[in-house]
Coordinates of C-alpha atoms in Angstrom, one line a residue:
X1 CA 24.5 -30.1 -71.3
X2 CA 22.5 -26.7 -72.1
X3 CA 24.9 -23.7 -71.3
X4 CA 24.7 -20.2 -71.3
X5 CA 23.5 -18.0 -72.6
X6 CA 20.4 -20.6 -73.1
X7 CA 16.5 -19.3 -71.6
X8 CA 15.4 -21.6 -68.5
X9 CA 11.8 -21.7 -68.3
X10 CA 10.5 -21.2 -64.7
X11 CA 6.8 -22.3 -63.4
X12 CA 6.2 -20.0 -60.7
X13 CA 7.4 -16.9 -59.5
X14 CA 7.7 -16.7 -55.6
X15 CA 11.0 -16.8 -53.3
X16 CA 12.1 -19.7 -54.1
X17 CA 12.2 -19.0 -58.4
X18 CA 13.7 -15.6 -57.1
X19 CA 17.1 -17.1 -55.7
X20 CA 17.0 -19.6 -58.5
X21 CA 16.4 -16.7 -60.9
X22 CA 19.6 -14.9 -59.7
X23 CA 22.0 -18.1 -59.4
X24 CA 20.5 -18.5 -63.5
X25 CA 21.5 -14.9 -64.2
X26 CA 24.4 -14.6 -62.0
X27 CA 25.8 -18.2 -64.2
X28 CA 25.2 -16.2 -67.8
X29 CA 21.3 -18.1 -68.6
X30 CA 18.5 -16.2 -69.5
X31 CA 15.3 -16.8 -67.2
X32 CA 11.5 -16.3 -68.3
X33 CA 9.3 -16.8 -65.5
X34 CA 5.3 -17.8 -66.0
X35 CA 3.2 -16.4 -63.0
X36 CA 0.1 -14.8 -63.1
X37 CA 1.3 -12.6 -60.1
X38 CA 2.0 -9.3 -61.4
X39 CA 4.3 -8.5 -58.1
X40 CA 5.7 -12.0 -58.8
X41 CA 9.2 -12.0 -56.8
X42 CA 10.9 -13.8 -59.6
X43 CA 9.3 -12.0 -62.3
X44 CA 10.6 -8.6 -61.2
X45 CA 14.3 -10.1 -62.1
X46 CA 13.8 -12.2 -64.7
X47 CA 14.3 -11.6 -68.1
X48 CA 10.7 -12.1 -68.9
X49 CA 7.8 -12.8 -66.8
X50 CA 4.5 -14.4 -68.6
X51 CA 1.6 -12.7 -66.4
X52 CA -0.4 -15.7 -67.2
X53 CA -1.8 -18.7 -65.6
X54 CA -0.4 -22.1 -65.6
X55 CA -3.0 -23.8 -67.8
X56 CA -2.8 -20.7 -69.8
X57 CA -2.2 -22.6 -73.8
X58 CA -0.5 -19.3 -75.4
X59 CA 1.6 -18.9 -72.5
X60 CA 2.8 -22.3 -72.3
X61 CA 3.3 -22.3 -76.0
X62 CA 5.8 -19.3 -75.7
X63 CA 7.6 -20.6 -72.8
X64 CA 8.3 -24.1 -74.8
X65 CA 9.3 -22.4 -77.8
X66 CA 12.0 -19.9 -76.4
X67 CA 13.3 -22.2 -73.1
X68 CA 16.4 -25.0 -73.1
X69 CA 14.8 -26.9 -70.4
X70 CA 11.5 -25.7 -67.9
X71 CA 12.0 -26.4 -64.2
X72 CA 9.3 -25.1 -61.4
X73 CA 9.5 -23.7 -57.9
X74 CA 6.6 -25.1 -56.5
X75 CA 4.6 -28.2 -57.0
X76 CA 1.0 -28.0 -57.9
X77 CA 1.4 -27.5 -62.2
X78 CA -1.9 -28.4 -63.4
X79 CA -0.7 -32.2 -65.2
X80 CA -2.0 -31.3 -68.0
X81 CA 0.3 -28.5 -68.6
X82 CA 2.8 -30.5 -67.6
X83 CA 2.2 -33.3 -69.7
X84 CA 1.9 -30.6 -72.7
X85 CA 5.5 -29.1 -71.4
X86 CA 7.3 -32.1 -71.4
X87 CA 5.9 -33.4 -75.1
X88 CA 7.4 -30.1 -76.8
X89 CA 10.6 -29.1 -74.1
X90 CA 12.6 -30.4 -71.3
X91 CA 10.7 -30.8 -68.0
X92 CA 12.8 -31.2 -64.8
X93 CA 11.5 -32.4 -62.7
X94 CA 8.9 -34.9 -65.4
X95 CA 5.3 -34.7 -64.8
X96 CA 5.8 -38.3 -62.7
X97 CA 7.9 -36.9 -59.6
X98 CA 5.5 -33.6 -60.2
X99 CA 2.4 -35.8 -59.6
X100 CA 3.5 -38.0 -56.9
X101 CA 4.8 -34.7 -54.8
X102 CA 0.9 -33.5 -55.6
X103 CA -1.3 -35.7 -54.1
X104 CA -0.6 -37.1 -50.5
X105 CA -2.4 -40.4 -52.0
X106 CA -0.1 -40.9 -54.7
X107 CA 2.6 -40.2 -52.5
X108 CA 2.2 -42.2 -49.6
X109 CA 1.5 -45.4 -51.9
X110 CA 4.9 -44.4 -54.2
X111 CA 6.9 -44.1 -51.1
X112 CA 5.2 -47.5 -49.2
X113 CA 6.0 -49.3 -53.1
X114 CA 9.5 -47.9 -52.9
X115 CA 9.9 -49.9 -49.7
X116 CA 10.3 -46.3 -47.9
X117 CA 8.9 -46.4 -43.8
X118 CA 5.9 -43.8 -43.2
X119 CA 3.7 -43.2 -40.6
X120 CA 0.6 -45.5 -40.2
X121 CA -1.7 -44.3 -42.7
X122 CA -5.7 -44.2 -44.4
X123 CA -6.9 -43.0 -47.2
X124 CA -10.3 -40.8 -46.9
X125 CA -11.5 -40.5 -50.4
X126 CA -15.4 -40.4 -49.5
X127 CA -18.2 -39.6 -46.7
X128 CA -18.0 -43.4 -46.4
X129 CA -14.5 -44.1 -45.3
X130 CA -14.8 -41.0 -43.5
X131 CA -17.6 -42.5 -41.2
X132 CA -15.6 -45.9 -40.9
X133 CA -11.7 -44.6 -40.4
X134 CA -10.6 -44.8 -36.5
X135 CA -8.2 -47.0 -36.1
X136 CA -7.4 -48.1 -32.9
X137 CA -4.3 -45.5 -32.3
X138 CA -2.5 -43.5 -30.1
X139 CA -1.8 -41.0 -29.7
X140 CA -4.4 -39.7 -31.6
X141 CA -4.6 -39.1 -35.4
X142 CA -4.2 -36.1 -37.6
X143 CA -6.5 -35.6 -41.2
X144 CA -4.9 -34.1 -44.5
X145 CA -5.8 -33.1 -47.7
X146 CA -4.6 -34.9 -50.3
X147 CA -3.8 -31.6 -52.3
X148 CA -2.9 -28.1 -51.4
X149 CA -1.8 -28.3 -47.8
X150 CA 1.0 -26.5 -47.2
X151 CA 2.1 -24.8 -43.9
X152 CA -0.3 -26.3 -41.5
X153 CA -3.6 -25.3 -44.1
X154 CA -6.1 -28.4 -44.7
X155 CA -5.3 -29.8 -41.9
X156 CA -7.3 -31.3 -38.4
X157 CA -6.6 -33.6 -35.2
X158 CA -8.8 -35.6 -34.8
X159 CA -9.6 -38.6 -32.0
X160 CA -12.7 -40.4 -32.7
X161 CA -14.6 -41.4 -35.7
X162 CA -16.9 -38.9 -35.4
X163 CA -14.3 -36.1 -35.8
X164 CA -12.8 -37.2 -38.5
X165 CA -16.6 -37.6 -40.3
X166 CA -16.5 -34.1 -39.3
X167 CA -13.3 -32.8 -40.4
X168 CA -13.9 -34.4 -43.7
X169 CA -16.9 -31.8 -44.2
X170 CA -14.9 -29.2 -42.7
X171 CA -12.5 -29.8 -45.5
X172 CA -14.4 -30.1 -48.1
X173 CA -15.3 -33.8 -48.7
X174 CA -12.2 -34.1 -50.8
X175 CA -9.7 -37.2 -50.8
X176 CA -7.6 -37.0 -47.5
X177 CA -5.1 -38.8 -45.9
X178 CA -5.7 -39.9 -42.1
X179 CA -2.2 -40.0 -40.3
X180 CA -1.2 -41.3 -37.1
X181 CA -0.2 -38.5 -34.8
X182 CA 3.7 -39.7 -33.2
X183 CA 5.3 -39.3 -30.2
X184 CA 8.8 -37.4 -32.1
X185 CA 12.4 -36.7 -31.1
X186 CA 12.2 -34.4 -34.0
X187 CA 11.7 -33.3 -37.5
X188 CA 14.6 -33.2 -39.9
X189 CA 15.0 -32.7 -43.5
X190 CA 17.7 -33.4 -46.5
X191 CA 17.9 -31.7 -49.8
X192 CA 19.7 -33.1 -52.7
X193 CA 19.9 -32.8 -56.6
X194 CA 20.4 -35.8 -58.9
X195 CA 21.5 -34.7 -62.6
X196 CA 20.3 -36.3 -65.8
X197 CA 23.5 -38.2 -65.4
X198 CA 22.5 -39.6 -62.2
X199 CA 25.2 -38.0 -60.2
X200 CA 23.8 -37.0 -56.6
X201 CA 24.5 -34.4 -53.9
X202 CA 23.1 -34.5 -50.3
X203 CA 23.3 -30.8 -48.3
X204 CA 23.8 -31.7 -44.9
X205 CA 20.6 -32.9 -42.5
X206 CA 18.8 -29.8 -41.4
X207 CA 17.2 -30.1 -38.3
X208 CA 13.7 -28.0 -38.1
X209 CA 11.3 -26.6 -35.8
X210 CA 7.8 -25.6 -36.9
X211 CA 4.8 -23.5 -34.8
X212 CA 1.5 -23.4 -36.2
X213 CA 2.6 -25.9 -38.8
X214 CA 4.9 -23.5 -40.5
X215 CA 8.9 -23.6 -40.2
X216 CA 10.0 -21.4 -37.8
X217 CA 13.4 -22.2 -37.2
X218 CA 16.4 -24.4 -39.4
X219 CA 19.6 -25.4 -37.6
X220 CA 22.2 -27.2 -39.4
X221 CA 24.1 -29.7 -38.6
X222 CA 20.8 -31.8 -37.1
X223 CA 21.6 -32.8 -33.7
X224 CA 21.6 -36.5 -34.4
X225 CA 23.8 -39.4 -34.6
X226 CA 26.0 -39.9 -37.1
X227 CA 24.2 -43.4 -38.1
X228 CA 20.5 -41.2 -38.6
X229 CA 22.6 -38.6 -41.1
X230 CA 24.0 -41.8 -43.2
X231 CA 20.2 -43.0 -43.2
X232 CA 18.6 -40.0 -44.0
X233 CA 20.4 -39.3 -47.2
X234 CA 20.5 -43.4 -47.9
X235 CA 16.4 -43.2 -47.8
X236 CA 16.4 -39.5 -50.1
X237 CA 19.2 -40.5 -52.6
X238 CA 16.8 -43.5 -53.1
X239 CA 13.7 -41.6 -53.4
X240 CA 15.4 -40.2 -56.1
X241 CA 16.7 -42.6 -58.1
X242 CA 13.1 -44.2 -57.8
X243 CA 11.5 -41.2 -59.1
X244 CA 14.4 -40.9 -61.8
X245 CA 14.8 -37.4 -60.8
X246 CA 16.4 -34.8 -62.4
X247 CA 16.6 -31.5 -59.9
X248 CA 16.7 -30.6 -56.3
X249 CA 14.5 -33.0 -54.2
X250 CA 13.3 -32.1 -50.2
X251 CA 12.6 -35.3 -48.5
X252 CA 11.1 -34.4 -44.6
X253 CA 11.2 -36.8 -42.3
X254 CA 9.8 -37.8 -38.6
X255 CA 12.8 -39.0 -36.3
X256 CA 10.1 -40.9 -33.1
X257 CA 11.2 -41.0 -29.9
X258 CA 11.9 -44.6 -30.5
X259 CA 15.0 -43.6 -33.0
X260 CA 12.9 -44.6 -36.0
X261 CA 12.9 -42.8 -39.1
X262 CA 9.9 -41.9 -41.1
X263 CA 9.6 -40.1 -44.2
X264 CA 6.8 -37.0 -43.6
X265 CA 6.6 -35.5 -47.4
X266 CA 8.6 -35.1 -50.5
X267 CA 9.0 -32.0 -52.3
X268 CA 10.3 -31.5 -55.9
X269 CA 12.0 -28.3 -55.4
X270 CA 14.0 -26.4 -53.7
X271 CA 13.0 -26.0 -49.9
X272 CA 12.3 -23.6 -47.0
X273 CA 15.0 -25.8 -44.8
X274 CA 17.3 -25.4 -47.3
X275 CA 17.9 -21.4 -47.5
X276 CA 20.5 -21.7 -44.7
X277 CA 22.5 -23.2 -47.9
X278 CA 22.7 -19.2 -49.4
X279 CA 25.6 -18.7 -46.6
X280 CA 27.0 -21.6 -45.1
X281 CA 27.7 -23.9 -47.9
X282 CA 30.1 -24.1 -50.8
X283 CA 26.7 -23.9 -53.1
X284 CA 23.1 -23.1 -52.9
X285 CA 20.8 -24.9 -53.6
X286 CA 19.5 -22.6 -56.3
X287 CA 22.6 -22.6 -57.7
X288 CA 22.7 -26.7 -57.7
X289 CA 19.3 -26.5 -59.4
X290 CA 20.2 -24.4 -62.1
X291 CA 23.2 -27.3 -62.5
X292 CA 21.1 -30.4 -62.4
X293 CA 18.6 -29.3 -65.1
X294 CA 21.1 -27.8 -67.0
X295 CA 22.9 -31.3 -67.0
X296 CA 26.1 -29.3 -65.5
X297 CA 28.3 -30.8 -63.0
X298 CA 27.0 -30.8 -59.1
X299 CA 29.4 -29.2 -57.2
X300 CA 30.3 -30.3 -53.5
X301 CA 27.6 -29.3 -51.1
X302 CA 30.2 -28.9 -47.7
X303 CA 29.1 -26.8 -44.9
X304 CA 31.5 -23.7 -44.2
X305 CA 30.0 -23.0 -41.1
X306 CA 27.5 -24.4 -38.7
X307 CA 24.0 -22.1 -39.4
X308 CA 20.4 -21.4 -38.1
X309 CA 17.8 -20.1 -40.3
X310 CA 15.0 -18.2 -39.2
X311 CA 11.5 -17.5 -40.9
X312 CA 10.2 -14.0 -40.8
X313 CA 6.9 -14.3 -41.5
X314 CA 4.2 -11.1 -42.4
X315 CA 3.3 -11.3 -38.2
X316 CA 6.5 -9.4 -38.2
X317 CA 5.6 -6.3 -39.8
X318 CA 4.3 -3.2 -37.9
X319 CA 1.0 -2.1 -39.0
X320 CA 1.1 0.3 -41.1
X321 CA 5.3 0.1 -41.3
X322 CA 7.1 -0.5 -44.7
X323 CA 9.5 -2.8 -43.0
X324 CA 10.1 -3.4 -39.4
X325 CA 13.6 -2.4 -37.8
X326 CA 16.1 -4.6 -38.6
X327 CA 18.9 -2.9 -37.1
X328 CA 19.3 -5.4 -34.7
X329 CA 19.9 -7.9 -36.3
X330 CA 22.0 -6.0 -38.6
X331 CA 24.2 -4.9 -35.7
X332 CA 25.6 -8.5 -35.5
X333 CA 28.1 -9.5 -38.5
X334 CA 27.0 -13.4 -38.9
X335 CA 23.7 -12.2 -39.1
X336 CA 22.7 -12.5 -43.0
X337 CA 19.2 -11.2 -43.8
X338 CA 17.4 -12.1 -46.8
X339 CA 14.0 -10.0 -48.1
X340 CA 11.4 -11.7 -51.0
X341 CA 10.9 -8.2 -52.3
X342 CA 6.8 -9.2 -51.4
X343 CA 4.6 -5.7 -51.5
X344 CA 2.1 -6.5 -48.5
X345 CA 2.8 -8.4 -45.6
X346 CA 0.2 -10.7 -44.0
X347 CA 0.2 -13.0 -40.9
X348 CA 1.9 -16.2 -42.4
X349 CA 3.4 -15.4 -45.5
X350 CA 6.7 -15.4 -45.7
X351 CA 8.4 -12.2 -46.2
X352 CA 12.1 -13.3 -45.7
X353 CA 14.7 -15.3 -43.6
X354 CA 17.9 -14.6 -41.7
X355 CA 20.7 -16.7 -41.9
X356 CA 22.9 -16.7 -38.9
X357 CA 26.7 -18.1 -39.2
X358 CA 28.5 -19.7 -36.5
X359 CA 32.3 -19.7 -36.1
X360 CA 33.9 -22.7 -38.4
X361 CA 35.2 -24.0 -35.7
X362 CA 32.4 -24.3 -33.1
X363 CA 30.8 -28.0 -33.3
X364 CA 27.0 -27.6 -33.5
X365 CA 24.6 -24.6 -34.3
X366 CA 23.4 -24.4 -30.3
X367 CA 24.9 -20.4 -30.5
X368 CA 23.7 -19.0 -34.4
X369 CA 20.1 -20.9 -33.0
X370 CA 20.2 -19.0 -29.7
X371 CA 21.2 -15.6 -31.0
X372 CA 18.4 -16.1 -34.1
X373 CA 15.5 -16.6 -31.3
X374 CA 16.9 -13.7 -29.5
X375 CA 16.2 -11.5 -32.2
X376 CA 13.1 -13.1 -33.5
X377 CA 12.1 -11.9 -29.5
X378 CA 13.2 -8.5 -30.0
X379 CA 11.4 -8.0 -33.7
X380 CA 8.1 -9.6 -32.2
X381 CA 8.5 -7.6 -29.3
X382 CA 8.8 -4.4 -31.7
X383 CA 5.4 -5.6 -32.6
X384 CA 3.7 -6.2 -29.4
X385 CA 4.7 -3.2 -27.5
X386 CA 5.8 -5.8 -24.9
X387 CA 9.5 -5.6 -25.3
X388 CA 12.1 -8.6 -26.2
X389 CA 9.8 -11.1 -24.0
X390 CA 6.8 -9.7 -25.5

């Protein structure tokens, strides 16, 4: 068990290391933060922040020499560093889970071993497969980057065999994965943490809704039957005992229109679906991350309220504004706004989310998801010129 006033070691510096920087601080730990990014979110509040890369040697020295245990907020550590980390200092999650959650390849042939259901699959790894992959499906298929897609990027539909020769150039030539596009009911997702211990906690199922292949909207509880929540964390809780993970895991999955459940992606992190968890449950996940690598006890993850969380992404933000008006949304007292502290806004990144709370007793999230696309109306209106329907 590493208590406080021990240093956590963070790899990478964006929202998500921010909330778990503050649940570290707010606990008594001391956080250093390795990012190269000098407006780093989580570096501007941690104790330290390594303005360094993540292969950088001298920085990974310092941060094994002065840190309990290192944890990351994102996926993509080089290995190698990893590998280095986790022969001189904790690592949680280990350079395995790390490398699985990576690579699309790796993943989809972890999840297949682990006896996990997935959506029919190829591996592209050359021009030649390239030429040769079209399967005779349909609805049509969709072509992925093995590495580095995230929010919609390295990504293309594609229909015949020619377009997915040519989507492979468009994307570089590099290893893909060729994916059956589904006919879905919808996407939802579950977040847990597993301590060294083996103890595990589910959050509740998070249903999600994304547009242009980013998460626009989070609503919790899913609207799904009660026998689809039991198998959703059954299929995550074994993902992680698989993977032997120590951390907070996100496990997406495809609900068809058939009532099967598929397993999208995994990430070893905390997640985007998750943030609803800063308001509406007994703990967040950031706080649950800080206990699972710290070997603490996880504390019950019970929803207070039912919730929606919406994205606000840099499309938000005026030109030329500093911030856009948020008094509407601030007019309404379950409203909960949260801001990354991010210096320039750009179409697509994500600059903040807003919880909104229901009333304890109402039954489902239909009215906090209602009012939060009300006032995602009204702030892209402000943007527009073209009013609340803008």
């Amino acid at each position: 068990m590493i208590l406080p006033p021990a240093t956590l070691g963070l790899l990478g510096g964006g929202q998500l290391g921010r909330y778990f920087t503050v649940s570290a601080k707010t606990m008594g730990y001391r956080v250093w933060v390795l990012d190269p990014d000098p407006d780093s979110p989580a570096g501007r509040l941690a104790d330290r922040h390594l303005r360094a890369g993540f292969d950088d040697p001298d920085a990974l020295a310092e941060l094994a020499a002065h840190a309990a245990v290192v944890t990351c907020e994102f996926e993509n550590v080089p290995a190698a560093s990893a590998e280095w980390l986790a022969g001189r200092v904790l690592l949680r999650p280990d350079p395995r889970a790390l490398a699985i959650a990576q690579d699309r390849l790796a993943e989809k042939r972890f999840l297949e071993d682990a006896g996990v259901a997935v959506a029919p699959w190829l591996p592209v790894e050359d021009a030649a497969a390239a030429r040769t992959a079209a399967p005779d499906w349909n609805p049509p298929a969709i072509l992925k980057t093995a590495r580095l897609g995230y929010d919609g990027k390295g990504q293309f539909p594609v229909r015949t065999r020619e377009a997915v020769a040519r989507a492979f150039s468009q994307l570089g030539e590099v290893p893909c994965v060729l994916e059956q596009r589904l006919d879905l009911d919808r996407e939802v997702s579950v977040v847990l943490a597993r301590a060294p211990d083996g103890s595990c906690r589910c959050f509740p199922v998070t249903e999600n809704e994304h547009r242009g292949g980013i998460l626009h909207l989070s609503r919790v509880p899913a609207r799904v039957p009660e026998e689809i929540r039991v198998q959703a964390e059954a299929v995550a809780q074994h993902i992680a005992e698989r993977l032997d993970y120590h951390g907070v895991l996100a496990v997406e999955f495809f609900l068809t229109g058939s009532g099967r459940l598929l397993v999208n992606e995994i990430a070893p992190r905390p997640h985007n679906s998750g943030h609803y968890t800063l308001d509406a449950v007994t703990v967040s996940q950031f706080e649950q991350q800080v206990r699972a690598v710290c070997g603490l006890a996880l504390a019950p993850a019970e929803l207070v309220a039912p919730a929606a969380m919406l994205n606000l992404l840099g499309d938000l933000w005026p030109a030329g504004a500093a911030m856009p008006d948020f008094s509407p949304l601030l007019s309404h007292s379950r409203a909960r706004l949260h801001l990354y502290g991010k210096p320039a806004a750009r179409p697509g990144r994500k600059m903040g989310h807003v919880n909104i709370l229901g009333a304890p007793e109402e039954a489902d999230a239909a009215r906090p998801a209602r009012l939060a696309e009300t006032l995602w109306a009204g702030l892209r209106g402000a943007v527009t010129g073209g009013g609340a329907n803008g």
